[in-house]
Amino acid sequence: MMESIKELSKEEYLLKGHIACAGCGLTISLRLLFKALGNKLVMVVPACCTSVIPGPYPYTSFAVPVQNIIFEATGATASGVVAAFRQRGIKDVPVVGWAGDGGTFDIGIQALSGAAERETNFIYICYDNEAYGNTGIQRSGATPYGAWTTTTPTGKKERKKDMPFIMAAHRIPYIATACPSYPMDFINKIRKAKEIKGTKFIHILAPCPTGWRYDTSKTVEIGRLAVQTGMWALFEIEYGKFKLNSPSDRLIDKAKRKPVKEYLSLQGRFRKLTEDDIEKIQRWVDEDWERYRKLALNQYV
Amino acid sequence: MQNVIDTANHIVAYAAKAARVQVIAAYPITPQTSIVERIAELVESGELNAEYIRVESEHSAMSACMGAAAGGVRTFTATSSHGLVLMHEALHWASGSRLPIVMPVVNRALGPGWNIWADFTDSMSQRDTGWIQFYCAENQEVFDTIIQVYKLCENERVLLPAMVCLEGFILSHTYMPVEIPDQEKIDDFLPPYKPKWFLDVNKPISHANIVSPEWYMEFRYMIQEAMENAKQLIPEIDKEYGKYFGFEHGGLIDKYKCEDADLILLTMGTIGSEAKIAVDNLRKEGLKVGTARVRVFRPFPREEIRKLAENAQMFAVIDRGISFGMEGFLAEETKASLSNQKDQPLIAGFIAGLGGRDVTFKTIEKIAKKSSEWMRAGKVGKETVWVDLRK
Ligand SMILES: Cc1ncc(C[n+]2csc(CCOP(=O)(O)OP(=O)(O)O)c2C)c(N)n1
Ligand SMILES: [Mg+2]
């Protein structure tokens, strides 16, 4: 466990020249991934913002080997790399599937589910910007209720899937949520995942100023508010045991959580929410936390 | 050397073992299933030292093969029909990624209506995916082709994936005698795969990333070049294989009594074997007929087709499949190969054997007789004939 951010290597493997939007939450997350694992990892990346960010051939701003792959295939292609490395006796090189919410919740859920059921030894990271960012902010199964996207111009009418618990139903050894606004927690979770054998699923909330309609300087703040309001909970499910992590572990009591409105009102995508909508979202968050409270008590999923 | 009598599907599994494939990712579909079952037995008994990924779909099978091939190992899958077309997107990605994956395709019709019997529409509909395509006529050829094709695909001048096609049930479930050469000799012919690159943390590269209009055409051109190289290498490898093991299969086109033939029956797959019987019978009746079985459909043997056309007066092209709104696949390519050529032969297309309907030597004799009538008349009566179609 890293105790202080000062322990981090100064080495950068996300190189200069990438073409991400200013304030991009997934790009901060990528940098933290490389801080956590160094450059000794192989990435499998499907169609998503991350396949664009490194820039076009013959350049790349990723200093690690990357296999780019079709949109829905991350789980399957990572399985292939893992199998090849086993055949070749290559050990200690983590294979990391790095996909967006669309590539995870929607089109790629089958390949991910298959890889998890096969107990594939890899880390699957879903960076969740709650929409299809690459194609211009269309709704996904991860888009929250009420959010504007280009295919939900009056706001999404349905709720977000509970992806970590879908993965928990696969009985994989390690599931964690993270957010780049909490870099220590983020890095520790990735390092922990590396040490565990089997399928590891890490779900990252990656705020997206372009899609969420907030100022590019506010990414870290938005991520913090997501956690402080309880819209995003930091937790782990390790061999079936549920555990809230700091600072979420101090938010079980509703009085400690900020009202969701503080998070929602900073983002243009929620501009059309009514007071009723906001109340509904608050109720849902409270219900989620009641579930977390029980889970934390029983320490069981 | 070992003499076995077995189905083509089991022979496929033995060929995978003989090729020492390292990663297999596959999903079952009739009539391919006994391939994946036999491979499972070989892997679990330890006879084949390979990772076997029992994926949850064909799309994932091909996607896993790509990951494995990029990881630097010899990879294998097999499919059929709906499984193959489900892979479509991944097929393009595999060839564009220049990964030498080998995939037997047990040819089967596409639904609806559900039909599990032989038809080439499945693999033919994938002809533009950048995959090399072989079509086999018998079980020995299935074994030999799989070994040959790994050597071809892994050649640095090629680096493309390949399908080895065999017709469902007609080959897949039919017992035939096959000679399996000694493993040592196979290892000598086909040494272990040495990838030119792989996902190496010590030499990081980004593979299959974004390519702008400035470069994209060059990458496509290289695929076309690789196909042309394959066209050159296929007969060479077939000959070399013949020297090693005693079996040759005609390189790009397996020709039978074509030298003096006025009429040539162009065929693919098992119809090619049946056509040889028809040719022998018709020759007894005095008809100067031969048959040419197109063994490799991609790259298409354009030059060989032109050579055949030099002395023939007519081609009768038999297709077990059709490109709707046009004509049989082989008929199309044959005509395209002959455009801009002087003194073209007459060409008639025959659609036969769809969805597993029998195409016997008798059917073929009928086709040949109709064609020779037209040949004598100097005019093709019908561009595309549906053979034995119910009224
Ligand atoms: C089969 C297929 N369908 C659609 C697309 C177009 N497409 C590319 S990326 C993308 C959205 C990706 O969304 P997500 O996974 O959330 O990643 P993000 O772009 O937000 O980083 C879509 C729809 C595609 N590449 N492939
Ligand atoms: Mg997204």
XYZ file of C-alpha atoms and ligand atoms in Angstrom:
719
model
C 0.000 0.000 0.000
C 1.242 3.399 -0.945
C 0.937 5.836 1.953
C 1.883 9.061 0.219
C 1.654 10.334 -3.318
C 5.318 11.316 -2.975
C 6.245 7.656 -3.233
C 5.143 7.656 -6.849
C 7.624 7.311 -9.650
C 8.281 10.474 -11.648
C 8.464 8.403 -14.821
C 5.699 9.136 -17.342
C 4.468 6.516 -19.781
C 1.646 8.625 -21.076
C 3.794 10.767 -23.313
C 3.335 14.312 -24.514
C 1.450 14.951 -27.701
C -1.723 13.017 -27.018
C -4.901 14.515 -28.384
C -7.356 14.162 -25.495
C -9.748 17.016 -24.666
C -8.617 19.433 -21.982
C -9.722 18.219 -18.565
C -10.325 14.659 -19.780
C -10.947 12.393 -16.795
C -9.992 9.214 -18.588
C -6.610 10.636 -19.556
C -5.833 11.454 -15.926
C -6.876 7.876 -15.157
C -4.512 6.529 -17.805
C -1.646 8.452 -16.329
C -2.477 6.991 -12.922
C -2.639 3.491 -14.425
C 0.914 3.894 -15.715
C 1.992 5.374 -12.391
C 0.554 2.278 -10.713
C 2.015 -0.382 -13.008
C 4.946 1.334 -14.738
C 5.477 0.310 -18.338
C 5.536 -3.447 -17.843
C 2.002 -4.198 -18.942
C 0.164 -4.992 -22.140
C -2.991 -3.086 -22.962
C -5.959 -4.224 -25.007
C -8.005 -1.244 -26.131
C -11.255 -1.357 -28.103
C -12.826 1.437 -30.128
C -13.371 4.320 -27.690
C -11.847 7.691 -26.847
C -8.685 5.854 -25.764
C -8.129 4.496 -29.261
C -7.997 8.076 -30.532
C -6.116 9.798 -27.708
C -2.629 8.353 -28.484
C -2.784 9.980 -31.930
C -2.606 8.473 -35.418
C 0.067 6.239 -36.971
C 3.083 6.525 -37.095
C 3.010 8.138 -33.643
C 1.669 7.077 -30.297
C 1.782 8.667 -26.886
C 1.545 5.353 -25.025
C 4.924 3.927 -24.043
C 3.518 0.433 -23.480
C 2.507 -2.260 -25.973
C -1.084 -1.811 -27.083
C -3.309 -4.130 -29.056
C -6.139 -2.073 -30.478
C -9.184 -4.176 -31.160
C -12.782 -4.050 -32.331
C -15.330 -2.419 -30.067
C -16.952 -5.453 -28.425
C -13.908 -7.701 -28.156
C -11.797 -6.508 -25.202
C -12.546 -9.465 -22.933
C -11.944 -11.968 -25.721
C -8.778 -10.429 -27.112
C -7.302 -10.065 -23.650
C -8.072 -13.777 -23.133
C -6.039 -14.514 -26.236
C -3.058 -12.480 -25.060
C -3.167 -14.152 -21.644
C -3.248 -17.597 -23.291
C -0.349 -16.734 -25.595
C 1.751 -15.483 -22.688
C 1.031 -18.665 -20.754
C 2.189 -20.731 -23.706
C 5.343 -18.672 -23.955
C 6.023 -18.733 -20.232
C 5.785 -14.957 -19.965
C 4.918 -14.261 -16.345
C 4.458 -11.058 -14.383
C 3.295 -9.001 -17.344
C -0.229 -7.958 -16.457
C -2.692 -7.890 -19.326
C -4.989 -4.909 -18.947
C -8.230 -4.536 -20.863
C -9.031 -0.839 -20.912
C -12.476 -0.023 -22.242
C -15.127 2.662 -22.032
C -18.580 2.264 -20.563
C -20.075 1.528 -23.980
C -17.460 -1.150 -24.597
C -18.218 -2.617 -21.167
C -21.888 -2.134 -20.239
C -23.276 -2.527 -23.740
C -21.581 -3.987 -26.778
C -18.693 -5.645 -24.932
C -20.574 -7.153 -21.992
C -20.725 -10.598 -23.597
C -16.990 -10.901 -24.177
C -16.292 -9.519 -20.691
C -18.761 -11.919 -19.094
C -17.194 -14.822 -20.976
C -13.676 -13.847 -19.965
C -14.735 -13.509 -16.325
C -16.570 -16.834 -16.308
C -13.439 -18.482 -17.762
C -11.491 -17.012 -14.832
C -9.136 -15.284 -17.234
C -6.158 -13.886 -15.390
C -6.327 -10.213 -16.340
C -7.331 -6.775 -15.134
C -10.347 -5.281 -16.848
C -10.673 -1.553 -16.354
C -13.818 0.232 -17.400
C -13.379 3.973 -17.464
C -16.877 5.312 -17.284
C -17.607 8.707 -18.803
C -21.277 7.758 -18.873
C -21.737 8.034 -22.632
C -20.267 7.093 -25.997
C -17.699 9.845 -25.965
C -15.801 8.977 -29.090
C -18.820 9.112 -31.367
C -20.051 12.360 -29.893
C -21.789 11.732 -26.542
C -24.592 9.279 -27.260
C -26.368 7.521 -24.401
C -25.009 4.243 -23.069
C -26.192 1.747 -20.478
C -24.022 3.749 -18.086
C -25.629 7.117 -18.734
C -27.465 8.161 -15.576
C -31.140 9.024 -15.377
C -31.981 12.489 -16.622
C -28.677 13.156 -18.387
C -28.667 14.897 -21.707
C -26.809 13.139 -24.488
C -27.055 13.596 -28.241
C -29.449 10.632 -28.425
C -31.383 11.626 -25.314
C -31.871 15.309 -26.099
C -34.556 15.673 -23.407
C -32.675 13.577 -20.868
C -32.317 9.826 -20.431
C -35.453 8.151 -19.095
C -33.794 5.055 -17.654
C -31.321 4.353 -14.856
C -27.712 3.286 -15.110
C -26.804 -0.415 -14.918
C -25.120 -1.544 -11.714
C -22.054 -2.917 -13.439
C -19.832 -3.810 -10.432
C -22.615 -5.988 -9.071
C -23.128 -7.618 -12.448
C -19.453 -8.525 -12.212
C -19.912 -9.618 -8.584
C -22.481 -12.119 -9.854
C -19.612 -13.655 -11.851
C -17.888 -14.490 -8.526
C -14.578 -13.005 -9.651
C -11.984 -12.442 -6.943
C -11.675 -8.677 -7.123
C -13.934 -5.790 -8.015
C -13.210 -2.179 -7.172
C -14.506 1.249 -7.996
C -12.232 4.264 -8.258
C -12.090 7.844 -9.392
C -9.026 9.849 -10.490
C -9.978 12.543 -7.980
C -8.687 10.062 -5.355
C -5.362 9.034 -6.890
C -3.969 7.108 -3.900
C -7.045 4.931 -3.667
C -6.941 4.491 -7.455
C -3.318 3.412 -7.596
C -3.541 1.123 -4.591
C -6.489 -0.678 -6.109
C -4.730 -1.272 -9.395
C -1.634 -2.538 -7.607
C -3.762 -4.812 -5.479
C -5.510 -6.156 -8.582
C -2.132 -6.995 -10.080
C -1.338 -9.283 -7.150
C -4.592 -11.244 -7.344
C -4.952 -14.208 -9.710
C -8.074 -14.365 -11.849
C -10.338 -11.735 -13.338
C -10.181 -8.322 -11.738
C -12.736 -5.658 -12.609
C -12.049 -2.014 -11.849
C -14.719 0.556 -12.548
C -13.531 4.123 -12.807
C -15.712 7.191 -12.849
C -14.023 9.376 -15.473
C -15.626 12.832 -15.584
C -15.857 14.222 -19.097
C -16.125 18.003 -19.465
C -17.060 17.697 -23.127
C -19.957 15.340 -22.534
C -21.054 16.440 -19.098
C -20.947 20.112 -19.946
C -18.818 21.615 -17.217
C -15.681 23.746 -17.233
C -12.486 21.861 -18.103
C -10.833 23.040 -14.882
C -13.431 21.252 -12.750
C -12.767 17.567 -13.492
C -11.179 16.741 -10.149
C -13.826 18.691 -8.298
C -16.676 16.967 -10.144
C -15.160 13.587 -9.289
C -14.904 14.572 -5.638
C -18.494 15.764 -5.583
C -19.644 12.497 -7.134
C -18.065 10.714 -4.186
C -19.088 13.234 -1.528
C -22.733 13.176 -2.632
C -22.696 9.379 -2.789
C -23.526 9.337 -6.514
C -20.278 7.369 -6.809
C -19.153 5.099 -3.992
C -15.581 3.922 -3.560
C -15.650 0.261 -2.629
C -14.066 -3.120 -3.162
C -15.565 -6.571 -3.388
C -12.729 -8.930 -2.585
C -13.530 -12.638 -2.792
C -17.171 -11.712 -2.257
C -16.526 -9.389 0.674
C -17.813 -5.878 0.286
C -15.886 -2.996 1.796
C -16.324 0.756 1.485
C -13.100 2.703 1.120
C -12.122 6.124 2.339
C -13.769 8.588 2.096
C -16.932 6.692 1.123
C -16.705 4.590 4.285
C -17.561 7.690 6.295
C -20.677 8.472 4.281
C -23.041 5.687 5.325
C -24.875 8.156 7.500
C -26.969 10.233 5.106
C -26.228 13.397 7.087
C -22.554 13.084 6.092
C -23.355 13.037 2.373
C -23.819 16.235 0.427
C -27.146 16.524 -1.402
C -26.935 15.133 -4.956
C -28.075 18.493 -6.232
C -24.590 19.886 -5.577
C -23.151 17.392 -8.037
C -25.960 17.627 -10.587
C -26.234 21.397 -10.733
C -22.615 21.873 -11.815
C -23.166 19.940 -15.040
C -24.956 21.174 -18.133
C -26.103 17.650 -18.991
C -28.473 17.740 -16.008
C -29.789 21.229 -16.733
C -33.259 20.063 -17.644
C -33.835 18.065 -14.467
C -36.950 19.084 -12.530
C -37.079 19.235 -8.746
C -39.012 15.945 -8.922
C -36.219 14.369 -10.938
C -33.625 15.500 -8.453
C -35.686 14.126 -5.593
C -35.995 10.836 -7.397
C -32.248 10.656 -7.937
C -31.652 11.516 -4.283
C -34.003 8.709 -3.253
C -32.224 6.217 -5.479
C -28.855 7.223 -4.076
C -30.175 6.818 -0.553
C -31.519 3.385 -1.441
C -28.131 2.395 -2.852
C -26.488 3.480 0.364
C -28.943 1.517 2.458
C -27.823 -1.481 0.425
C -24.146 -0.564 0.916
C -24.742 -0.211 4.640
C -26.187 -3.698 4.861
C -23.475 -5.106 2.662
C -20.794 -3.445 4.754
C -22.319 -4.860 7.928
C -22.649 -8.387 6.632
C -19.520 -7.973 4.626
C -21.185 -10.178 2.035
C -22.567 -9.758 -1.453
C 3.750 -42.404 -40.961
C 0.323 -43.424 -39.789
C -2.629 -44.603 -41.887
C -5.968 -43.609 -40.463
C -9.526 -43.819 -41.668
C -11.445 -40.921 -40.213
C -13.773 -38.000 -40.864
C -12.418 -34.721 -42.192
C -13.341 -33.029 -38.933
C -11.178 -35.395 -36.916
C -8.466 -35.039 -39.523
C -8.636 -31.270 -38.969
C -8.019 -31.840 -35.268
C -5.027 -34.086 -36.033
C -3.659 -31.476 -38.411
C -3.936 -28.818 -35.696
C -2.001 -31.134 -33.418
C 0.572 -31.884 -36.109
C 0.997 -28.149 -36.709
C 1.599 -27.766 -32.967
C -0.889 -24.943 -32.587
C -0.413 -23.123 -29.302
C -3.714 -21.342 -28.734
C -7.129 -22.517 -29.874
C -10.245 -20.420 -29.369
C -13.401 -21.906 -30.768
C -17.145 -22.156 -30.460
C -19.265 -25.103 -31.594
C -21.620 -25.096 -34.565
C -22.932 -27.947 -36.713
C -21.214 -29.374 -38.746
C -17.923 -28.133 -37.269
C -18.554 -29.471 -33.738
C -16.566 -32.681 -33.900
C -13.458 -30.574 -34.602
C -13.716 -28.670 -31.321
C -14.690 -31.809 -29.435
C -11.742 -33.823 -30.713
C -9.376 -30.928 -30.031
C -10.691 -30.729 -26.465
C -9.829 -34.406 -26.040
C -6.358 -33.902 -27.495
C -5.684 -30.952 -25.192
C -7.068 -32.550 -22.052
C -5.223 -35.816 -22.640
C -2.010 -33.827 -22.981
C -1.396 -35.017 -26.546
C -1.593 -31.431 -27.710
C 0.175 -28.845 -25.588
C -2.025 -25.844 -26.238
C -4.231 -23.356 -24.455
C -7.844 -23.972 -25.356
C -10.125 -20.988 -24.833
C -13.749 -22.114 -24.826
C -15.139 -18.747 -25.820
C -18.766 -17.680 -25.613
C -19.202 -16.847 -29.322
C -17.474 -16.943 -32.681
C -16.948 -13.208 -32.576
C -14.967 -13.779 -29.418
C -13.237 -16.826 -30.941
C -11.732 -14.695 -33.670
C -11.053 -11.824 -31.260
C -9.236 -14.177 -28.892
C -7.236 -15.609 -31.794
C -6.156 -12.091 -32.662
C -5.002 -11.479 -29.107
C -3.124 -14.770 -29.082
C -1.505 -14.220 -32.474
C -0.465 -10.731 -31.368
C 0.951 -12.427 -28.289
C 3.246 -14.260 -30.692
C 1.928 -17.819 -30.902
C 0.484 -20.119 -33.553
C -3.294 -19.884 -33.318
C -6.213 -21.907 -34.554
C -9.978 -21.806 -34.696
C -12.667 -23.461 -36.791
C -16.227 -22.540 -37.606
C -19.092 -22.809 -40.015
C -21.978 -20.855 -41.510
C -23.628 -18.519 -38.980
C -20.515 -18.678 -36.841
C -18.390 -17.473 -39.703
C -20.631 -14.594 -40.644
C -20.874 -13.558 -37.000
C -17.088 -13.152 -37.185
C -17.288 -10.836 -40.163
C -15.999 -7.697 -38.443
C -13.227 -9.641 -36.741
C -12.172 -11.216 -40.035
C -11.407 -7.802 -41.496
C -9.522 -6.856 -38.350
C -7.449 -10.047 -38.423
C -6.241 -9.586 -41.986
C -5.708 -5.855 -41.504
C -3.664 -6.695 -38.406
C -1.626 -9.120 -40.546
C -2.054 -11.994 -38.098
C -1.446 -15.483 -39.562
C -4.464 -17.224 -38.027
C -5.599 -20.471 -39.661
C -9.277 -21.392 -39.635
C -10.929 -24.426 -41.162
C -14.428 -23.503 -42.314
C -16.868 -26.370 -42.594
C -19.051 -24.976 -45.349
C -22.735 -24.900 -44.497
C -25.779 -23.037 -45.761
C -27.070 -19.894 -44.094
C -30.623 -19.563 -42.829
C -33.397 -19.051 -43.090
C -34.614 -21.710 -43.418
C -32.228 -23.393 -41.057
C -30.117 -25.765 -43.087
C -27.007 -27.477 -41.823
C -25.827 -28.925 -45.132
C -23.101 -27.991 -47.577
C -23.130 -24.630 -49.316
C -20.316 -22.198 -50.110
C -22.270 -19.026 -49.422
C -20.841 -18.751 -45.907
C -17.179 -18.478 -46.882
C -17.891 -16.870 -50.247
C -19.674 -14.016 -48.504
C -16.375 -13.416 -46.661
C -14.246 -13.308 -49.779
C -13.482 -9.580 -49.454
C -12.222 -9.786 -45.873
C -8.563 -10.135 -46.858
C -8.373 -13.815 -45.914
C -6.681 -16.416 -48.065
C -9.205 -19.124 -48.979
C -8.517 -22.761 -49.827
C -11.228 -25.257 -50.803
C -10.604 -28.974 -50.340
C -11.911 -32.006 -52.186
C -10.981 -34.865 -49.860
C -9.761 -35.587 -46.343
C -6.089 -36.024 -47.240
C -6.134 -32.619 -48.845
C -7.692 -31.171 -45.690
C -4.806 -32.439 -43.588
C -2.129 -31.411 -46.048
C -3.612 -27.993 -46.674
C -3.704 -27.071 -42.995
C 0.003 -27.858 -42.663
C 0.831 -26.062 -45.917
C -1.205 -23.026 -44.986
C 0.584 -22.355 -41.705
C 3.818 -22.269 -43.650
C 2.261 -19.922 -46.168
C 0.581 -17.545 -43.732
C 3.589 -17.222 -41.446
C 5.857 -16.362 -44.362
C 6.954 -12.744 -43.929
C 5.955 -11.986 -47.490
C 2.390 -13.018 -46.679
C 1.406 -12.594 -42.992
C -2.273 -13.026 -43.678
C -4.885 -15.307 -42.133
C -6.365 -18.203 -44.093
C -9.521 -20.284 -44.255
C -9.312 -23.937 -45.178
C -12.796 -24.725 -46.451
C -14.383 -28.164 -46.523
C -17.981 -29.016 -47.251
C -20.211 -29.937 -44.335
C -21.045 -33.644 -44.021
C -19.758 -34.457 -47.525
C -16.272 -34.198 -46.037
C -16.726 -33.242 -42.398
C -18.514 -36.434 -41.419
C -17.240 -38.835 -44.068
C -14.607 -41.424 -43.245
C -11.749 -41.579 -45.736
C -8.254 -43.005 -45.548
C -5.591 -40.430 -44.727
C -1.838 -40.706 -44.346
C -0.534 -38.707 -41.423
C 3.218 -38.169 -41.828
C 5.693 -38.597 -38.996
C 5.732 -35.671 -36.591
C 9.481 -35.172 -36.965
C 9.093 -34.684 -40.675
C 6.204 -32.287 -40.197
C 8.272 -30.323 -37.680
C 11.008 -30.129 -40.265
C 8.610 -28.863 -42.936
C 6.827 -26.525 -40.545
C 9.220 -25.275 -37.851
C 7.896 -23.480 -34.742
C 6.366 -20.073 -35.363
C 8.821 -17.207 -34.993
C 6.774 -14.030 -34.934
C 8.313 -10.931 -36.486
C 6.899 -8.937 -33.572
C 4.631 -9.451 -30.593
C 3.199 -7.457 -27.696
C 6.562 -7.126 -26.032
C 6.967 -4.875 -22.985
C 10.613 -4.429 -23.881
C 9.805 -3.173 -27.371
C 6.467 -1.454 -26.962
C 4.460 -0.790 -30.104
C 0.888 0.266 -30.675
C -0.675 -2.240 -32.998
C -3.725 -1.646 -35.205
C -4.120 1.958 -34.162
C -5.611 4.907 -36.019
C -4.344 5.416 -39.549
C -5.147 8.628 -41.379
C -5.929 8.994 -45.097
C -2.252 9.829 -45.567
C -1.269 6.224 -44.807
C -4.328 4.012 -45.013
C -4.027 3.236 -48.720
C -0.448 2.061 -48.312
C -1.504 -0.453 -45.671
C -4.229 -1.747 -47.987
C -1.772 -1.938 -50.857
C 0.488 -4.112 -48.719
C -2.364 -6.570 -48.188
C -2.875 -6.790 -51.936
C 0.864 -7.339 -52.389
C 0.794 -10.083 -49.771
C -2.025 -11.765 -51.695
C 0.038 -11.625 -54.876
C 2.993 -13.092 -52.989
C 0.756 -15.851 -51.707
C -0.267 -16.634 -55.262
C 3.354 -17.221 -56.069
C 4.142 -19.175 -52.915
C 1.150 -21.537 -52.873
C 2.294 -23.744 -55.791
C 5.864 -23.714 -54.450
C 4.771 -24.827 -50.991
C 2.458 -27.471 -52.483
C 5.392 -28.852 -54.500
C 7.710 -28.792 -51.518
C 5.073 -30.581 -49.476
C 4.812 -33.156 -52.243
C 8.562 -33.752 -52.053
C 8.380 -34.247 -48.307
C 5.221 -36.292 -48.024
C 4.177 -37.492 -51.470
C 0.970 -35.495 -51.755
C 0.402 -32.547 -54.072
C -2.950 -30.960 -54.685
C -2.500 -28.879 -57.794
C -1.268 -25.632 -56.277
C -3.851 -22.993 -57.111
C -5.924 -25.091 -59.530
C -6.178 -28.860 -59.650
C -6.434 -29.649 -63.382
C -7.693 -32.929 -64.829
C -7.523 -33.762 -68.539
C -7.603 -30.101 -69.510
C -4.707 -30.140 -72.024
C -6.748 -31.074 -75.074
C -10.193 -30.239 -73.712
C -12.630 -28.094 -75.686
C -14.959 -27.905 -72.719
C -13.644 -27.304 -69.219
C -15.772 -27.763 -66.134
C -14.701 -25.246 -63.513
C -15.488 -26.469 -60.033
C -14.619 -26.128 -56.369
C -14.493 -28.529 -53.437
C -15.948 -32.006 -53.649
C -17.806 -31.222 -56.864
C -14.305 -31.229 -58.331
C -13.802 -34.880 -57.346
C -17.180 -35.830 -58.745
C -16.378 -33.946 -61.951
C -13.357 -36.180 -62.565
C -15.656 -39.209 -62.760
C -17.953 -37.323 -65.098
C -14.991 -36.388 -67.303
C -13.861 -40.010 -67.567
C -17.371 -41.135 -68.525
C -17.859 -38.353 -71.047
C -14.498 -38.976 -72.656
C -15.627 -42.538 -73.328
C -18.483 -40.988 -75.260
C -15.968 -38.971 -77.266
C -16.467 -35.592 -75.619
C -13.235 -33.630 -75.258
C -13.848 -32.431 -71.733
C -11.665 -31.722 -68.723
C -12.141 -30.279 -65.280
C -10.275 -27.657 -63.295
C -10.945 -27.470 -59.583
C -10.203 -24.029 -58.237
C -8.426 -24.854 -54.998
C -7.580 -21.316 -53.983
C -10.265 -18.673 -54.320
C -8.333 -15.862 -52.631
C -5.930 -14.919 -54.031
C -7.868 -15.762 -57.177
C -5.746 -17.629 -59.772
C -6.512 -15.199 -62.573
C -3.442 -16.047 -64.633
C -4.117 -19.775 -64.505
C -7.704 -19.232 -65.583
C -6.379 -17.241 -68.542
C -4.006 -20.044 -69.439
C -6.822 -22.559 -69.345
C -8.890 -20.304 -71.561
C -6.243 -20.275 -74.296
C -7.122 -23.691 -75.686
C -10.678 -24.200 -74.490
C -13.795 -23.258 -76.407
C -16.051 -23.213 -73.407
C -16.102 -23.063 -69.599
C -18.990 -24.543 -67.680
C -18.734 -23.092 -64.183
C -20.450 -24.927 -61.346
C -21.163 -22.933 -58.188
C -22.453 -24.246 -54.870
C -23.597 -20.760 -53.948
C -24.804 -17.539 -55.509
C -24.296 -13.828 -55.129
C -27.938 -12.809 -55.275
C -28.744 -10.363 -57.995
C -25.741 -11.503 -60.032
C -24.552 -15.074 -60.456
C -22.359 -17.804 -59.007
C -19.193 -16.612 -57.281
C -16.785 -18.633 -59.359
C -18.600 -17.671 -62.561
C -18.198 -13.996 -61.654
C -14.501 -14.273 -60.946
C -13.870 -16.386 -64.020
C -15.483 -13.818 -66.274
C -13.659 -10.990 -64.525
C -10.361 -12.814 -65.027
C -10.943 -13.052 -68.758
C -11.956 -9.493 -69.448
C -9.566 -7.696 -71.792
C -8.413 -11.079 -73.150
C -8.600 -11.986 -76.828
C -10.653 -14.981 -77.996
C -12.497 -15.675 -74.797
C -14.248 -19.016 -74.438
C -17.993 -19.147 -73.976
C -18.911 -19.215 -70.305
C -22.065 -20.648 -68.754
C -22.789 -20.664 -65.033
C -24.541 -23.498 -63.222
C -25.928 -23.150 -59.713
C -26.008 -26.559 -58.088
C -26.031 -28.284 -54.742
C -27.261 -25.424 -52.555
C -28.092 -26.374 -48.983
C -26.563 -29.817 -49.399
C -28.451 -31.051 -52.447
C -26.447 -33.848 -54.042
C -24.271 -33.020 -57.018
C -23.282 -36.398 -58.426
C -21.207 -37.184 -61.478
C -24.527 -37.723 -63.254
C -25.593 -34.165 -62.489
C -22.275 -32.989 -63.829
C -22.557 -35.063 -66.990
C -25.907 -33.399 -67.625
C -24.293 -29.993 -67.164
C -21.478 -30.931 -69.530
C -23.832 -32.198 -72.216
C -25.946 -29.059 -72.114
C -22.776 -26.996 -72.299
C -21.364 -28.902 -75.243
C -24.614 -28.319 -77.149
C -24.164 -24.612 -76.583
C -20.504 -24.889 -77.455
C -21.318 -26.443 -80.821
C -23.961 -23.796 -81.431
C -21.390 -21.123 -80.582
C -23.807 -19.473 -78.169
C -24.696 -19.866 -74.504
C -28.410 -20.533 -74.122
C -28.630 -19.166 -70.586
C -26.176 -17.108 -68.568
C -27.014 -18.867 -65.278
C -28.748 -22.214 -65.033
C -30.259 -23.457 -61.765
C -29.611 -27.172 -61.945
C -32.440 -29.566 -61.021
C -34.645 -26.762 -59.783
C -38.150 -27.926 -58.838
C -40.899 -26.440 -60.903
C -19.256 -2.479 -33.954
C -19.092 -1.025 -33.752
N -20.187 -0.253 -33.584
C -20.033 1.071 -33.404
C -18.802 1.637 -33.398
C -18.672 3.126 -33.238
N -18.126 3.489 -31.950
C -16.799 3.667 -31.780
S -16.407 4.133 -30.240
C -18.033 4.148 -29.792
C -18.443 4.586 -28.443
C -17.490 4.243 -27.383
O -18.066 4.534 -26.163
P -17.369 4.091 -24.828
O -17.094 2.656 -24.867
O -18.192 4.590 -23.713
O -15.962 4.828 -24.876
P -15.690 6.413 -24.969
O -15.744 6.775 -26.416
O -16.745 7.097 -24.184
O -14.329 6.596 -24.436
C -18.850 3.770 -30.834
C -20.324 3.697 -30.746
C -17.690 0.788 -33.598
N -16.427 1.238 -33.612
N -17.867 -0.529 -33.748
Mg -17.908 6.299 -22.602
